[in-house]
Coordinates of C-alpha atoms in Angstrom, one line a residue:
M3 CA 6.2 8.2 140.5
T4 CA 8.8 9.3 137.9
A5 CA 10.4 6.6 135.7
L6 CA 14.0 6.4 135.4
R7 CA 15.7 7.4 132.5
A8 CA 17.7 4.5 131.2
G9 CA 20.0 4.4 128.0
L10 CA 21.9 1.5 126.2
I11 CA 25.5 0.8 124.7
G12 CA 25.9 -1.8 122.4
L13 CA 23.0 -3.6 119.8
G14 CA 24.7 -6.9 119.5
V15 CA 23.2 -9.9 120.2
M16 CA 23.2 -9.7 123.9
G17 CA 22.2 -5.6 123.7
R18 CA 19.0 -6.6 121.7
N19 CA 18.0 -8.7 124.3
H20 CA 18.5 -5.8 126.8
A21 CA 16.8 -3.7 124.6
R22 CA 13.9 -5.6 124.3
V23 CA 13.6 -6.0 128.4
L24 CA 14.2 -2.3 128.7
A25 CA 11.5 -1.3 126.4
G26 CA 8.9 -3.2 128.5
L27 CA 10.5 -2.8 132.0
E28 CA 7.8 -0.9 134.2
G29 CA 9.2 2.1 136.0
V30 CA 12.1 2.6 133.7
D31 CA 11.8 4.6 129.8
L32 CA 14.4 3.5 127.6
V33 CA 15.7 6.9 126.2
G34 CA 18.5 6.4 123.6
V35 CA 20.7 3.9 122.1
V36 CA 24.3 3.6 121.2
D37 CA 26.0 1.2 119.1
P38 CA 29.9 1.5 119.4
A39 CA 30.2 -0.8 116.2
G40 CA 28.2 1.4 113.7
R41 CA 25.3 -0.9 113.3
P42 CA 22.5 0.9 111.7
D43 CA 19.5 -1.0 113.3
G44 CA 18.2 -2.8 116.0
A45 CA 16.5 -0.1 119.0
P46 CA 13.2 -0.5 119.6
H47 CA 10.6 1.2 117.8
G48 CA 10.6 5.0 118.7
V49 CA 13.5 4.9 120.6
P50 CA 16.4 6.8 119.0
L51 CA 19.3 5.2 117.6
L52 CA 22.4 7.9 118.8
A53 CA 25.8 8.6 117.1
S54 CA 27.8 8.8 120.1
L55 CA 28.0 8.0 124.2
A56 CA 28.0 11.8 124.4
D57 CA 24.8 12.2 122.4
L58 CA 23.3 9.6 125.0
L59 CA 24.5 11.3 127.9
E60 CA 23.0 14.8 126.7
L61 CA 19.4 13.1 127.1
G62 CA 19.8 13.5 130.8
I63 CA 20.0 9.2 131.7
D64 CA 20.0 8.3 135.4
Y65 CA 21.8 5.1 134.2
A66 CA 22.9 2.7 131.2
V67 CA 23.2 -1.0 130.3
V68 CA 27.0 -1.5 129.0
A69 CA 26.7 -4.4 126.5
C70 CA 29.5 -3.5 124.0
P71 CA 32.5 -5.8 123.5
T72 CA 34.4 -6.0 126.9
A73 CA 37.4 -4.6 125.6
L74 CA 35.3 -1.1 125.9
H75 CA 34.0 -1.6 129.1
E76 CA 36.5 0.2 131.0
E77 CA 36.4 3.4 128.6
I78 CA 32.5 3.3 128.7
G79 CA 32.1 2.9 132.0
V80 CA 34.7 5.4 133.5
E81 CA 32.9 7.9 131.2
L82 CA 29.5 7.0 132.6
A83 CA 30.9 7.4 136.2
E84 CA 32.8 11.0 135.4
A85 CA 29.1 12.1 134.2
G86 CA 27.3 10.7 137.5
V87 CA 25.5 8.1 135.6
G88 CA 24.9 4.8 137.1
A89 CA 25.6 1.2 135.0
L90 CA 24.7 -2.2 134.9
I91 CA 27.9 -3.7 132.8
E92 CA 27.8 -6.9 131.1
K93 CA 29.8 -9.9 132.3
P94 CA 32.7 -9.9 132.7
L95 CA 33.1 -6.6 134.3
A96 CA 36.3 -5.5 132.1
E97 CA 39.3 -7.6 130.1
S98 CA 42.2 -7.6 132.8
V99 CA 41.9 -7.1 136.7
E100 CA 43.5 -3.6 136.6
A101 CA 40.8 -2.5 134.0
A102 CA 38.0 -4.0 136.6
E103 CA 39.5 -2.5 139.7
R104 CA 39.6 1.4 137.8
L105 CA 36.1 0.7 137.0
V106 CA 35.6 0.1 140.8
K107 CA 37.1 3.2 141.9
S108 CA 35.4 5.4 139.0
F109 CA 32.0 4.4 140.6
E110 CA 32.6 3.8 144.5
S111 CA 34.5 7.2 144.7
R112 CA 31.3 8.7 143.2
G113 CA 28.8 6.8 145.3
L114 CA 26.8 5.7 142.1
V115 CA 24.8 2.8 142.0
A116 CA 26.7 -0.2 139.5
G117 CA 26.2 -3.5 138.7
V118 CA 27.5 -6.6 136.6
G119 CA 25.4 -8.6 134.5
H120 CA 26.1 -12.1 135.7
I121 CA 23.0 -13.4 134.6
E122 CA 23.1 -16.8 135.9
R123 CA 22.3 -15.6 139.4
Y124 CA 18.8 -15.1 138.2
N125 CA 18.4 -18.3 136.7
P126 CA 15.7 -19.9 138.9
A127 CA 17.1 -23.5 139.0
L128 CA 20.5 -21.8 140.7
Q129 CA 18.2 -19.3 143.0
S130 CA 16.4 -22.2 144.3
M131 CA 19.3 -24.4 144.8
R132 CA 20.9 -21.3 146.8
S133 CA 18.3 -20.9 149.1
R134 CA 18.2 -24.9 150.0
L135 CA 21.7 -24.6 150.5
E136 CA 21.3 -22.0 152.6
A137 CA 18.9 -23.8 154.7
G138 CA 21.1 -26.9 155.0
E139 CA 19.3 -29.2 153.2
L140 CA 22.3 -30.7 151.3
G141 CA 24.7 -30.9 154.8
D142 CA 27.9 -30.1 154.1
V143 CA 29.0 -29.4 150.5
F144 CA 32.0 -31.6 149.2
Q145 CA 32.4 -30.8 145.5
V146 CA 30.4 -28.5 143.0
V147 CA 30.6 -29.4 139.1
T148 CA 29.9 -27.2 136.0
R149 CA 29.7 -28.3 132.7
R150 CA 29.2 -25.4 130.2
Q151 CA 29.2 -26.5 126.3
G152 CA 28.1 -25.6 123.0
P153 CA 29.1 -24.7 119.6
F154 CA 31.1 -21.8 119.0
P155 CA 29.3 -18.3 119.2
H156 CA 30.0 -16.3 116.3
R157 CA 29.1 -13.5 118.2
I158 CA 32.8 -13.1 120.4
A159 CA 35.6 -11.9 118.7
D160 CA 37.6 -10.0 121.7
V161 CA 38.1 -12.6 124.4
G162 CA 38.4 -16.5 125.2
V163 CA 36.2 -18.9 126.2
V164 CA 37.3 -18.4 129.8
K165 CA 36.5 -14.8 130.2
D166 CA 33.1 -15.5 128.0
L167 CA 31.9 -18.3 129.4
A168 CA 33.7 -19.6 132.3
T169 CA 33.2 -16.2 134.3
H170 CA 29.8 -17.9 134.4
D171 CA 30.7 -20.6 136.4
I172 CA 33.1 -18.9 138.3
D173 CA 30.5 -16.1 139.8
L174 CA 27.5 -18.7 140.4
T175 CA 30.0 -21.1 142.1
G176 CA 31.1 -18.3 144.6
W177 CA 27.5 -17.2 145.2
V178 CA 25.4 -20.7 145.4
T179 CA 28.2 -22.1 147.6
G180 CA 29.0 -18.6 150.0
Q181 CA 32.6 -19.7 149.5
D182 CA 35.6 -17.6 148.3
Y183 CA 38.2 -19.3 145.6
V184 CA 41.3 -19.9 147.4
S185 CA 43.2 -21.9 144.4
I186 CA 42.9 -23.3 140.9
C187 CA 44.7 -25.5 138.2
A188 CA 43.7 -25.2 134.7
H189 CA 44.4 -26.6 131.5
T190 CA 43.5 -24.9 128.1
V191 CA 43.6 -25.8 124.5
A192 CA 43.1 -23.9 121.5
R193 CA 41.8 -25.7 118.4
S194 CA 39.4 -23.1 116.3
G195 CA 42.5 -21.1 115.0
R196 CA 41.5 -18.1 117.0
P197 CA 43.8 -16.1 119.0
H198 CA 42.1 -17.3 122.4
E199 CA 41.6 -20.3 124.1
D200 CA 38.3 -22.5 123.4
M201 CA 38.3 -25.0 125.9
V202 CA 39.4 -24.9 129.5
A203 CA 39.2 -27.6 132.5
A204 CA 39.6 -26.1 135.9
V205 CA 40.0 -27.8 139.4
G206 CA 39.9 -25.5 142.2
R207 CA 39.3 -25.5 146.1
L208 CA 36.7 -23.1 147.8
S209 CA 37.5 -21.5 151.3
D210 CA 35.6 -24.1 153.3
G211 CA 37.8 -27.1 151.7
S212 CA 35.2 -28.2 148.7
M213 CA 36.4 -28.6 145.8
V214 CA 35.1 -27.5 142.4
N215 CA 35.2 -28.5 138.9
H216 CA 34.6 -26.5 135.6
L217 CA 34.5 -28.0 132.0
V218 CA 33.8 -25.0 129.5
N219 CA 34.2 -25.4 125.9
W220 CA 32.6 -23.8 122.6
L221 CA 33.3 -26.7 120.4
S222 CA 31.1 -28.9 121.0
P223 CA 27.7 -29.7 119.3
L224 CA 26.1 -30.6 122.5
K225 CA 25.0 -27.7 124.4
E226 CA 25.0 -28.1 128.0
R227 CA 25.0 -25.7 131.1
T228 CA 25.0 -28.0 134.5
T229 CA 25.7 -27.5 137.7
V230 CA 25.9 -30.2 140.4
V231 CA 26.6 -29.7 143.9
T232 CA 27.2 -32.6 145.7
G233 CA 26.9 -32.9 149.4
E234 CA 26.7 -35.5 152.6
R235 CA 22.8 -35.7 152.0
G236 CA 23.0 -36.1 148.5
C237 CA 23.3 -33.9 145.1
F238 CA 21.4 -31.1 143.6
V239 CA 21.3 -30.8 139.7
A240 CA 20.6 -27.5 138.3
D241 CA 20.1 -27.2 134.3
T242 CA 20.2 -23.7 133.5
L243 CA 19.1 -24.4 130.1
T244 CA 15.6 -25.9 131.2
A245 CA 15.7 -23.7 134.6
D246 CA 15.0 -27.6 136.3
L247 CA 16.7 -28.4 139.6
T248 CA 16.6 -32.0 140.6
F249 CA 17.7 -33.6 144.3
Y250 CA 19.4 -37.0 144.2
A251 CA 19.1 -38.1 148.0
N252 CA 21.4 -40.7 149.5
G253 CA 19.6 -44.0 149.9
E254 CA 19.4 -45.5 153.0
L255 CA 21.9 -48.3 153.8
S256 CA 21.4 -51.3 156.5
T257 CA 23.3 -54.3 156.8
E258 CA 22.9 -57.2 159.0
W259 CA 26.6 -58.3 158.4
E260 CA 29.0 -57.1 161.4
A261 CA 31.9 -56.3 159.8
L262 CA 30.6 -54.0 157.3
R263 CA 28.5 -51.9 160.0
A264 CA 31.3 -49.3 160.3
F265 CA 31.3 -48.8 156.8
R266 CA 29.4 -46.0 155.6
G267 CA 28.7 -46.0 151.7
V268 CA 26.1 -44.1 149.3
S269 CA 23.4 -45.7 147.2
E270 CA 20.5 -44.2 145.3
G271 CA 17.9 -42.9 147.0
D272 CA 14.7 -40.7 146.3
M273 CA 15.0 -38.2 143.2
I274 CA 13.1 -35.0 143.2
R275 CA 12.6 -32.6 140.5
Y276 CA 11.1 -29.4 142.0
A277 CA 8.3 -27.2 140.5
I278 CA 9.8 -23.9 140.6
P279 CA 8.6 -20.7 139.0
K280 CA 10.3 -19.9 135.8
R281 CA 10.6 -16.3 135.1
E282 CA 13.1 -14.8 132.5
P283 CA 16.6 -14.2 134.3
L284 CA 17.3 -11.4 132.1
L285 CA 14.1 -9.3 133.3
V286 CA 14.6 -10.7 137.0
E287 CA 18.3 -8.9 136.5
H288 CA 16.8 -5.4 135.1
E289 CA 14.3 -5.5 138.0
R290 CA 16.9 -6.2 140.3
F291 CA 18.7 -3.5 139.3
R292 CA 16.1 -0.9 138.7
D293 CA 15.0 -1.3 142.4
A294 CA 18.8 -1.3 143.5
F295 CA 19.0 1.7 141.9
K296 CA 15.7 3.4 143.2
S297 CA 17.0 2.5 146.5
G298 CA 20.6 4.1 146.3
G299 CA 22.2 0.6 146.2
E300 CA 20.8 -0.3 149.5
S301 CA 18.6 -3.2 148.2
G302 CA 21.7 -5.6 148.1
D303 CA 20.2 -7.8 145.3
I304 CA 22.5 -7.0 142.4
V305 CA 26.2 -8.3 141.3
T306 CA 28.2 -5.7 142.6
L307 CA 31.3 -4.2 141.0
R308 CA 33.6 -5.6 143.5
Q309 CA 31.8 -8.9 143.1
G310 CA 32.5 -8.9 139.3
L311 CA 35.9 -7.6 140.0
R312 CA 36.6 -11.1 142.1
T313 CA 35.3 -12.9 139.0
V314 CA 37.8 -11.1 136.7
E315 CA 40.8 -12.2 139.3
V316 CA 39.7 -15.7 139.6
S317 CA 39.3 -16.0 135.5
A318 CA 42.9 -14.3 135.2
A319 CA 44.0 -16.8 137.8
V320 CA 42.6 -19.7 135.3
L321 CA 44.4 -18.3 132.2
E322 CA 47.7 -18.0 134.6
S323 CA 47.4 -21.6 135.8
A324 CA 47.0 -22.6 132.1
R325 CA 50.2 -20.5 131.1
L326 CA 52.3 -21.6 133.7
G327 CA 51.1 -25.3 134.1
E328 CA 50.7 -24.9 138.1
T329 CA 48.4 -24.4 140.6
V330 CA 47.7 -20.8 141.6
S331 CA 46.6 -19.5 144.8
L332 CA 44.6 -16.4 145.5
Q333 CA 44.1 -13.8 148.3
P334 CA 40.8 -13.6 149.9
S335 CA 38.3 -10.8 149.0
G336 CA 35.8 -10.6 151.0
V337 CA 32.9 -9.5 148.7
L338 CA 30.6 -12.4 148.9
G339 CA 27.2 -11.1 148.3
A340 CA 23.6 -11.4 147.9
V341 CA 20.7 -11.7 145.1

């Protein structure tokens, strides 16, 4: 079978990781790389580093991976769509809701396969958690808490911590629970002297009534990537740095004191750390996109542009809430999907 011809746009930290994976991806040939920042190297051996997107399109590519700064996503994405080329666009999909909507329209109106690189969906711990939640192992979900903090990434210059990091947690929360955001209340601060926020704390509500808490910053020497889902039977804890998933069960409570028998409390029960296969999330992401592209988008195993748009909408609501100092309500999206 003929291999798909892929291009890469962007050779920053994430772009180089994409280049590494694409260079060895079965069924795909990486035929050219373009870097809008003009970096002189970083392309895999034997892959030409081209001067412009037009030069890349002339090579006759099937799809491109867009890993350049967020501010360029709309311009580059629309040009790819107009050329009839599919795209895997790094998260966030775009720098604004309006830009994300235009990208969705550009690709959907032409029937092109396109996705968003929300890589946490392919983390083994979160994939296992989602499967177990779908199977009802936790019972009703009460709360989702995420903590994502660490040192400042000097690679980021055009967005703040909400769009760069919190978008991970917004997307994964809706995905693992199968629920949509209906409201959000947030507070942000800027301490690094940059024009964008570098800390955010947010509390939200999902469509089933469960609550969410997101704590995100890039001013901490402690690097942490944790998702905790608490329900009626205990809680799941996913560490996406190590790809470990642990279950803490509610203990069995019994008492002979008649006055307390009606009280249903929670105590410590068994703890289980699951043994799960740990494949590289970025490789799995690329395999899923490749397969979706080959099937014309029928596989359903990618983060669609509409799902990426929803994450941009929620992140915009986070920033709006912080600006106004009040809770912001969100309209239903109807785009919850698989992977």
